[in-house]
Short mmCIF file of C-alpha atoms in Angstrom, two decimals:
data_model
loop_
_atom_site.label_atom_id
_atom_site.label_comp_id
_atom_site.label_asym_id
_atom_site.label_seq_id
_atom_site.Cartn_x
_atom_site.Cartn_y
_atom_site.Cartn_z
CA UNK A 8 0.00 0.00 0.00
CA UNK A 9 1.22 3.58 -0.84
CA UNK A 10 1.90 5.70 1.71
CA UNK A 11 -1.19 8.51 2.10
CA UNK A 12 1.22 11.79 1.67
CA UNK A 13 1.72 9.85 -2.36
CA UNK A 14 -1.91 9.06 -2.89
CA UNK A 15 -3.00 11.97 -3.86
CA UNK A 16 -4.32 12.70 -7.67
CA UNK A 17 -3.34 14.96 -9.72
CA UNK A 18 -4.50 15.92 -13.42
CA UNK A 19 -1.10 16.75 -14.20
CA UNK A 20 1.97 14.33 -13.27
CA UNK A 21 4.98 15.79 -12.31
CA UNK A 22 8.29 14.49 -13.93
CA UNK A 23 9.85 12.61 -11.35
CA UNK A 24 13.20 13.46 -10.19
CA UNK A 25 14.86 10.71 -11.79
CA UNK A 26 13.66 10.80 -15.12
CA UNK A 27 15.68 9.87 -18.41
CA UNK A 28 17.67 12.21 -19.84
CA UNK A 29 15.68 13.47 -22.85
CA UNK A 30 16.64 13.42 -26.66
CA UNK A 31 18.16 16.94 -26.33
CA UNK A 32 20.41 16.10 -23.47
CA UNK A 33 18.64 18.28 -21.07
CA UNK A 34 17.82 16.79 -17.86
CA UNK A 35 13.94 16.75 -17.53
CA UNK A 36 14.38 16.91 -13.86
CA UNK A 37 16.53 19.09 -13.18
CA UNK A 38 15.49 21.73 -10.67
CA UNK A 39 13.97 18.68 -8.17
CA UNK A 40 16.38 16.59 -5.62
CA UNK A 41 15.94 13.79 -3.12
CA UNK A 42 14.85 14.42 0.07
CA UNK A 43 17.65 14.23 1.89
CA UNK A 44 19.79 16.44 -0.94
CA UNK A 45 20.40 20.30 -0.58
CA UNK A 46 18.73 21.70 -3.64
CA UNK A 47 20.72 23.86 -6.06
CA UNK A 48 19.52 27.45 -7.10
CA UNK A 49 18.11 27.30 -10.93
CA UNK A 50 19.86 27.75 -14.06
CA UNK A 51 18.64 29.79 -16.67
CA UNK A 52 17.74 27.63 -19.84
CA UNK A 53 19.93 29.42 -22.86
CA UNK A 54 17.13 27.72 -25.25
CA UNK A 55 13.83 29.22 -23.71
CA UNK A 56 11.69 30.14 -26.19
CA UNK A 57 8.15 30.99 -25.62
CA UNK A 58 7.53 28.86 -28.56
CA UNK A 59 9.29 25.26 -27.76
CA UNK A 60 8.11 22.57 -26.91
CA UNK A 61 8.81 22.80 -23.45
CA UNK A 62 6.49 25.43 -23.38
CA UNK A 63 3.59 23.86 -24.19
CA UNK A 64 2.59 24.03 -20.60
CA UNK A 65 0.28 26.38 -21.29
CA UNK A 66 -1.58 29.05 -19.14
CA UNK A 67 -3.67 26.93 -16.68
CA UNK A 68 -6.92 28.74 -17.87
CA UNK A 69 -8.17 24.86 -16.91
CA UNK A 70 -7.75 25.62 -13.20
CA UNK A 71 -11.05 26.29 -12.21
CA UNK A 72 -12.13 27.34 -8.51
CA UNK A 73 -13.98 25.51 -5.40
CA UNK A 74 -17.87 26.41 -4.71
CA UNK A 75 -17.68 28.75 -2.45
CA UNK A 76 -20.11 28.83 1.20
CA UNK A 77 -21.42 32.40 1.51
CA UNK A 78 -23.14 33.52 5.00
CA UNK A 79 -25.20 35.80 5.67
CA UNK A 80 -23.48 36.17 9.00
CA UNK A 81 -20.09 37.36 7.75
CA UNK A 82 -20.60 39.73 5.01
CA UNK A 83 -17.88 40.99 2.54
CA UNK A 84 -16.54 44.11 2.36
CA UNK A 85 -16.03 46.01 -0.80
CA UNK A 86 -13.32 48.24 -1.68
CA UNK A 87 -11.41 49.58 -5.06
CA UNK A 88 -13.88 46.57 -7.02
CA UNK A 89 -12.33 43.95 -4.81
CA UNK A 90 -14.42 42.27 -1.86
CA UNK A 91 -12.51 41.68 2.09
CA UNK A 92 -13.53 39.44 5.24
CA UNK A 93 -15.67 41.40 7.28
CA UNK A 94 -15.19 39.40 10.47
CA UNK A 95 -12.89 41.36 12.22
CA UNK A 96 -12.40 44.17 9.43
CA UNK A 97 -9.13 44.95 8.02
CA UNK A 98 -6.83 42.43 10.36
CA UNK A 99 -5.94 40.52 6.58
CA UNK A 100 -5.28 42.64 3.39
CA UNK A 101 -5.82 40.54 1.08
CA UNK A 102 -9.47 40.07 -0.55
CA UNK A 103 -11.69 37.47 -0.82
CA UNK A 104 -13.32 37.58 -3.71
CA UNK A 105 -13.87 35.14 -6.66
CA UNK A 106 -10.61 36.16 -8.29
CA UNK A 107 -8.37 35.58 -5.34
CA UNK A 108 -10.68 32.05 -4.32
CA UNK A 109 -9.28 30.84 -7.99
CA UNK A 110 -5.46 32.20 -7.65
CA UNK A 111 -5.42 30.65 -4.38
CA UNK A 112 -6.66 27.09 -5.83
CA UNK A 113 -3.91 27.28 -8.51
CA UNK A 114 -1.47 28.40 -5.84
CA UNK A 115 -2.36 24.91 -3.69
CA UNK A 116 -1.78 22.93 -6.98
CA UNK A 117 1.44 24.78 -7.58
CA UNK A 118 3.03 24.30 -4.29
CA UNK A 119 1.79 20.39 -4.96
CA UNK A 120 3.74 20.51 -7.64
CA UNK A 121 6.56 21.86 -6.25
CA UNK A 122 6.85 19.69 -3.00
CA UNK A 123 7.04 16.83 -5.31
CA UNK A 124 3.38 15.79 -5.36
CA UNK A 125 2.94 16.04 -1.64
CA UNK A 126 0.63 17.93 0.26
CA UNK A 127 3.08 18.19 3.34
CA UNK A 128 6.67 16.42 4.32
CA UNK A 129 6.69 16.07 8.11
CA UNK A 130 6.91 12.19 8.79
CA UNK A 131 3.45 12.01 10.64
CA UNK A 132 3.02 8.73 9.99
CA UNK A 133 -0.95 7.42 9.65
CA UNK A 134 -2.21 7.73 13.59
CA UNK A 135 -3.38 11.27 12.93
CA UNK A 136 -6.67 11.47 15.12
CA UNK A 137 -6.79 15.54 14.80
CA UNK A 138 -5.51 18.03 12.65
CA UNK A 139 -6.19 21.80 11.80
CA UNK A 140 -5.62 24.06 9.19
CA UNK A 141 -4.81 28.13 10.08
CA UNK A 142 -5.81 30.27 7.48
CA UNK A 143 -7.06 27.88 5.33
CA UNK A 144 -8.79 30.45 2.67
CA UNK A 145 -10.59 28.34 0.27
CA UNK A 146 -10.18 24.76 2.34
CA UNK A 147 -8.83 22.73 -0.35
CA UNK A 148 -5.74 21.75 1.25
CA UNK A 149 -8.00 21.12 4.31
CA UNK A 150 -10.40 19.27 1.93
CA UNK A 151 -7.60 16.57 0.68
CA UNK A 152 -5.81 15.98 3.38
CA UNK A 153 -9.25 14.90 4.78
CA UNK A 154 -9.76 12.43 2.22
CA UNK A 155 -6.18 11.14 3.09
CA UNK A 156 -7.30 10.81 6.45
CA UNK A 157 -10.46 9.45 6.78
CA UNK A 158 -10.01 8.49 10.19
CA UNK A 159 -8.86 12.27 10.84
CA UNK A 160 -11.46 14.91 12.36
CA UNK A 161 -9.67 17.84 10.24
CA UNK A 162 -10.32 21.57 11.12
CA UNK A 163 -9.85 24.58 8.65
CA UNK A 164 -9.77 27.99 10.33
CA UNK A 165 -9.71 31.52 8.68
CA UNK A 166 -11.49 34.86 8.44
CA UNK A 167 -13.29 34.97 5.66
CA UNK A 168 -16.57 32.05 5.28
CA UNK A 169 -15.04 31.32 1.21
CA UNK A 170 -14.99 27.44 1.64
CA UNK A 171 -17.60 24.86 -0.22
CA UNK A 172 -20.24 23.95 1.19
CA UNK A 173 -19.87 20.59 0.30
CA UNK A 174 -16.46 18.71 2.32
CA UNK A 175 -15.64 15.21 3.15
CA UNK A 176 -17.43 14.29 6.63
CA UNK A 177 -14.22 14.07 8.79
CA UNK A 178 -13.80 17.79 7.31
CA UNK A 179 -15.31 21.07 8.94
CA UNK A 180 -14.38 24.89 8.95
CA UNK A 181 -14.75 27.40 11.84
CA UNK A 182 -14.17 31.53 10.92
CA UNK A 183 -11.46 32.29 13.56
CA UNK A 184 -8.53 34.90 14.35
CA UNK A 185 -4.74 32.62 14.61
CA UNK A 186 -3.61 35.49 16.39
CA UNK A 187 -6.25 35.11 19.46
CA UNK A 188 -5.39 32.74 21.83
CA UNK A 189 -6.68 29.09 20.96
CA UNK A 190 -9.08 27.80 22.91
CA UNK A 191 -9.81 24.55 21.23
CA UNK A 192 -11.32 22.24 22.57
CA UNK A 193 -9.32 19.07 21.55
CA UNK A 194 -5.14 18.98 20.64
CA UNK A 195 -4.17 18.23 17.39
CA UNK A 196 -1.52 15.35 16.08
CA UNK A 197 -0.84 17.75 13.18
CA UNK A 198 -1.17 21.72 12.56
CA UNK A 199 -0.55 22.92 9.21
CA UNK A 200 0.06 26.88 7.76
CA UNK A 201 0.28 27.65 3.73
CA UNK A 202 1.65 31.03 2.76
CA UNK A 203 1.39 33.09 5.76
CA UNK A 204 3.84 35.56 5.20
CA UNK A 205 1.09 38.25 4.93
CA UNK A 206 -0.74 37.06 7.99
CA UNK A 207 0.45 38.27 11.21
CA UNK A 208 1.66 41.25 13.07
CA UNK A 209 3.45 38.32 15.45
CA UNK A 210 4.13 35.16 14.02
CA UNK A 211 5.51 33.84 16.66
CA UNK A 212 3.02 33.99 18.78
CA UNK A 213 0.98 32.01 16.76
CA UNK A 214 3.94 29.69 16.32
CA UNK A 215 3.66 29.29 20.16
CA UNK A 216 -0.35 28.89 19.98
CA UNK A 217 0.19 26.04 18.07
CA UNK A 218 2.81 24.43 20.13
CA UNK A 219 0.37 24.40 22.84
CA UNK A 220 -2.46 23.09 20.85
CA UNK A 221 -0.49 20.01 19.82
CA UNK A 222 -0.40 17.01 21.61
CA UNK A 223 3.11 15.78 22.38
CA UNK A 224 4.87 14.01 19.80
CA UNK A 225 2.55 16.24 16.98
CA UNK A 226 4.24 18.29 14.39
CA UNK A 227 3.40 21.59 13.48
CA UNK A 228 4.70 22.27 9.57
CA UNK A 229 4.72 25.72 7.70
CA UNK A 230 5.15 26.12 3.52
CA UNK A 231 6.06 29.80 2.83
CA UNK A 232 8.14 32.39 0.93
CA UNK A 233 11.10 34.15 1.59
CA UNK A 234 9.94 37.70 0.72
CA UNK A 235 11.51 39.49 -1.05
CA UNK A 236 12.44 37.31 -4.01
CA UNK A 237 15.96 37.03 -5.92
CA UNK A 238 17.37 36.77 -8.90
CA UNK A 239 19.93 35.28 -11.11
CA UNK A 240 23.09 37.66 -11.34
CA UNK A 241 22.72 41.47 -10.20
CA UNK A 242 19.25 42.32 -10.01
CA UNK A 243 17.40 44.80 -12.37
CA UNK A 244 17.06 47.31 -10.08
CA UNK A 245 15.28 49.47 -12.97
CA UNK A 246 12.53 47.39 -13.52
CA UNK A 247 8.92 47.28 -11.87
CA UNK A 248 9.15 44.02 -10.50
CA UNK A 249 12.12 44.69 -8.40
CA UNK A 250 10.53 48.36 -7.58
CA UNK A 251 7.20 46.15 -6.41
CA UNK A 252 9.12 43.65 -4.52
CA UNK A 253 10.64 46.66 -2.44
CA UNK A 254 7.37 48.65 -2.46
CA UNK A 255 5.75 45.89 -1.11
CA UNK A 256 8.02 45.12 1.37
CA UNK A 257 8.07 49.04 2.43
CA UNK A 258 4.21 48.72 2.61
CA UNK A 259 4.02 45.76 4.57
CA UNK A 260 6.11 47.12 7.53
CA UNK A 261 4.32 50.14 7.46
CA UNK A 262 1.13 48.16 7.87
CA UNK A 263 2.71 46.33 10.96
CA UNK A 264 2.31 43.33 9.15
CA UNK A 265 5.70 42.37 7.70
CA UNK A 266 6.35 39.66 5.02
CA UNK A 267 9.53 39.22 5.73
CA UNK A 268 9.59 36.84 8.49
CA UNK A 269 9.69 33.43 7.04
CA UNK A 270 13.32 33.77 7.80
CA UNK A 271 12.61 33.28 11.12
CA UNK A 272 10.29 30.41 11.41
CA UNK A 273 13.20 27.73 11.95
CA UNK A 274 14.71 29.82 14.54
CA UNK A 275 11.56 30.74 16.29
CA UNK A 276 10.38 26.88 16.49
CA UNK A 277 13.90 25.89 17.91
CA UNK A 278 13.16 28.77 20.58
CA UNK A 279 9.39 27.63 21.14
CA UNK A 280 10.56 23.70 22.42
CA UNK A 281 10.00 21.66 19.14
CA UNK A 282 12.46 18.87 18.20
CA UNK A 283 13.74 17.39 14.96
CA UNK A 284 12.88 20.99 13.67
CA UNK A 285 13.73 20.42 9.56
CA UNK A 286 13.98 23.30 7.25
CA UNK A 287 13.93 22.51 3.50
CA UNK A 288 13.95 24.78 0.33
CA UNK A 289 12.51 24.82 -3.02
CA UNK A 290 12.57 27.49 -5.55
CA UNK A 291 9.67 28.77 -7.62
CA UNK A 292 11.03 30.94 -10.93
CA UNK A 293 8.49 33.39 -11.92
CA UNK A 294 8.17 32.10 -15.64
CA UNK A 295 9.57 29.50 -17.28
CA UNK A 296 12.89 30.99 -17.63
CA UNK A 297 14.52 27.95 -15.54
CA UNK A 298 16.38 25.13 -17.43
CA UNK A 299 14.09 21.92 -16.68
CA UNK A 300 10.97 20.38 -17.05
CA UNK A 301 10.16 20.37 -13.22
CA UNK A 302 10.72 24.54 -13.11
CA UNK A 303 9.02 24.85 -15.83
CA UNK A 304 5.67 23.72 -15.21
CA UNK A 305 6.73 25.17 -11.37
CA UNK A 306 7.44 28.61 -13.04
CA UNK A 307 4.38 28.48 -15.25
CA UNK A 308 1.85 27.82 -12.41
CA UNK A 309 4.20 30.57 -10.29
CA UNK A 310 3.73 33.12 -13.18
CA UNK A 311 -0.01 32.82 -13.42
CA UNK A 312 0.03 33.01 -9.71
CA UNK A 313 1.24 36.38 -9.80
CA UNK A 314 -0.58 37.76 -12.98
CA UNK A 315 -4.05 36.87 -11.16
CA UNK A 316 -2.54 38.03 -7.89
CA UNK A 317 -0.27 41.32 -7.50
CA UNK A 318 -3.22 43.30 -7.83
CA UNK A 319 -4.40 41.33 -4.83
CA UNK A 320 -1.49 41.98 -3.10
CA UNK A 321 -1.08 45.12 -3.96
CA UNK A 322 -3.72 47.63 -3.75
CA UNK A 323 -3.96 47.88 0.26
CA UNK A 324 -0.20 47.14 1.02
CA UNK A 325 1.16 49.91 -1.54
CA UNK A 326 -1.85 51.55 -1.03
CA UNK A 327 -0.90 52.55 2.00
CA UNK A 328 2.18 54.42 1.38
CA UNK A 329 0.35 57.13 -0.70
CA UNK A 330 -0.61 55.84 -3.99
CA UNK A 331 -4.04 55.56 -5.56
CA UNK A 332 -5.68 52.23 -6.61
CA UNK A 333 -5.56 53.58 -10.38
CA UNK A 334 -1.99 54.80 -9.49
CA UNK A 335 -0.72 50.97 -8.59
CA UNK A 336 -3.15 49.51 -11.11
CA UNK A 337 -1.11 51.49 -13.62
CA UNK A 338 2.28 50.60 -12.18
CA UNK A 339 1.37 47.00 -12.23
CA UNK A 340 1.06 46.64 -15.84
CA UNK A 341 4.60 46.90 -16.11
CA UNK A 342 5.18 44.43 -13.57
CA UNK A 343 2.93 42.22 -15.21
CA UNK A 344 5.16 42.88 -18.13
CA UNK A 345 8.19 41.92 -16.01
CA UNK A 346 6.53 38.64 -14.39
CA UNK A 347 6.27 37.68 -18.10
CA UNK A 348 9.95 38.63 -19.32
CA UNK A 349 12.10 35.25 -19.61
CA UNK A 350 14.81 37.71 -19.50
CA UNK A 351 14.21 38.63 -15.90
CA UNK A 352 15.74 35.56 -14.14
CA UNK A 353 13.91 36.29 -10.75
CA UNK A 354 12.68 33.79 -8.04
CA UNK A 355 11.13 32.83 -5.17
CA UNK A 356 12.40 30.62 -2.14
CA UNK A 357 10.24 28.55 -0.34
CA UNK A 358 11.13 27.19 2.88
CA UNK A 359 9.12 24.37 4.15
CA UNK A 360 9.60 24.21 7.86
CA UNK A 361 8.33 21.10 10.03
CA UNK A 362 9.10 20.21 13.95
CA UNK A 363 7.54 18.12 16.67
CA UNK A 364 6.07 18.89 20.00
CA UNK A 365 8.60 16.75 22.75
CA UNK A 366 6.37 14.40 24.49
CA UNK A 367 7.17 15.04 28.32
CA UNK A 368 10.26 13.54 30.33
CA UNK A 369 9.72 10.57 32.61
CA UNK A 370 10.32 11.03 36.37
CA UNK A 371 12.48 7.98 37.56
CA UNK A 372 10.91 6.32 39.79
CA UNK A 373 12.40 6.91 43.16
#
């Protein structure tokens, strides 16, 4: 029997790390490693060509986006054309919307793709009784690590009520704050977070909320991106994706919300009490400038990504340091431009980040 973390299906396979050589003498892996292997930084493919064959990826216009629950209880807010959580106003700037439900179901299926078909890495074995989800947005990681699981009572949690109405039976979702203090009402044998970067004015407090909410011997794992993002060589600093990358960072401090603090989670877990705490790193290239079948279908979900999504990111966080929504609307057509531009060699890190609650020393018996 396959182990669960392997099971799950996918419309489009990933080339597996130790595929053939192809015809062309490229290595159609390249860009992936073994688990145990530190990963090397991309190389720029001296043959991309919109055109190629290797191309033929396409533009995911098939990714298509959950049915979403909407209550009457928590209604949206609506600012600049794009709708926000109304639960607790403000706290996440980000909207909710049906434009940011679909990036963020193409954004599950690209970090899928780029952990190597898997939907997390900590070894958690099968005897997972309860786990939970922090800002789950649309519940679809939630959703199939339920099915996984079907032992598993799992728990999405988030601000905003976007998730189907329709979810496996050992799957629910509550709207909650991450940064309140928990006060659930069972532990958890595995806690899970997916791009918070944006999240929270103190990660590490919610860090330390979940180390409390697990029971011992449960791992809590987080999948997020080193903000900013890098580059191949010197970096363009000329062009409107590097001037967004700082603008957004600018904005983001300014907010009290920083989303530069994925950095820190290893550190911060190591400080908190967790053992065995693992860091590993993959790289997402914002086309599909990378050399490599696996980075290019990673860069083309990764470049979609960001064409449905800097507005989304954008508006509130720039926003606040002055400019108008038609001002960064404006701006971000040239970073658009620049996401698209094989010639711009930039990337993202990810760091996937994954320790275990101790269970608790044994008095000897006197």
């Amino acid at each position: 029997m396959s182990e669960p973390n392997s099971a799950v299906p996918v419309s489009d396979k990933l080339i597996a790390p130790d595929a053939e050589i192809e015809e062309n003498g490229e290595d159609s892996g390249e860009g992936s490693w073994e688990t145990d292997s530190a990963p090397s930084l991309p190389s720029v493919d001296s043959h991309r060509d919109h055109g190629d064959a290797d191309s033929a990826i396409g533009t995911l216009s098939d990714v298509t986006s959950t049915s979403s629950l909407r209550s009457s209880i928590y209604q949206h807010v609506e600012e600049n054309g794009r709708t926000y959580h109304h639960y607790k106003q403000g706290k996440y700037n980000l909207p909710n919307d049906e434009l940011e439900r679909e990036r963020l179901d193409l954004q599950h299926m690209m970090f899928f793709i780029a952990l190597e078909e898997k939907l997390y890495l900590a070894p958690i074995g099968q005897n997972i009784h309860h786990a939970l989800d922090i800002a789950t947005g649309t519940g679809i990681w939630a959703i199939e690590f339920a099915n996984l699981f079907p032992q598993a009572q799992v728990l999405g949690t988030d601000l905003s009520a976007i998730q189907p109405m329709y979810v496996p039976p050992n799957c629910s979702f509550e709207i909650d704050d991450a940064e309140d203090e928990w006060n659930f009402a069972q532990k958890f044998d595995f806690i899970h977070g997916r791009t918070l970067l944006s999240c929270f004015r103190d990660p590490k407090h919610v860090l330390s909320e979940s180390f409390k909410s697990l029971n011992p011997g449960g791992y809590l794992e987080l999948q997020d991106v080193i903000y900013p993002f890098d580059w191949i060589g010197p970096p363009p600093v000329e062009s409107a994706l590097y001037r967004w990358n700082q603008l957004c960072a600018e904005g983001s401090r300014k907010i009290g919300r920083p989303w530069t603090n994925v950095k820190n989670y290893k550190r911060w877990m190591d400080e908190l009490g967790f053992e065995d705490v693992v860091e590993k790193t993959y790289y997402l290239p914002t086309n599909q400038w990378a050399k490599g079948s696996y980075l290019k279908q990673v860069g083309a979900y990764f470049e979609q990504d960001l064409l449905n999504g800097v507005e989304a990111m954008s508006l509130k966080v720039i926003g606040c340091l002055g400019w108008t929504a038609e001002q960064i609307r404006g701006f971000l057509v040239e970073v658009k431009e620049d996401v698209q531009n094989p010639k711009l060699t930039c990337y993202a890190t990810v760091k996937v980040v994954y320790g275990r609650k101790p269970f608790p020393v044994e008095e000897p018996e006197a």
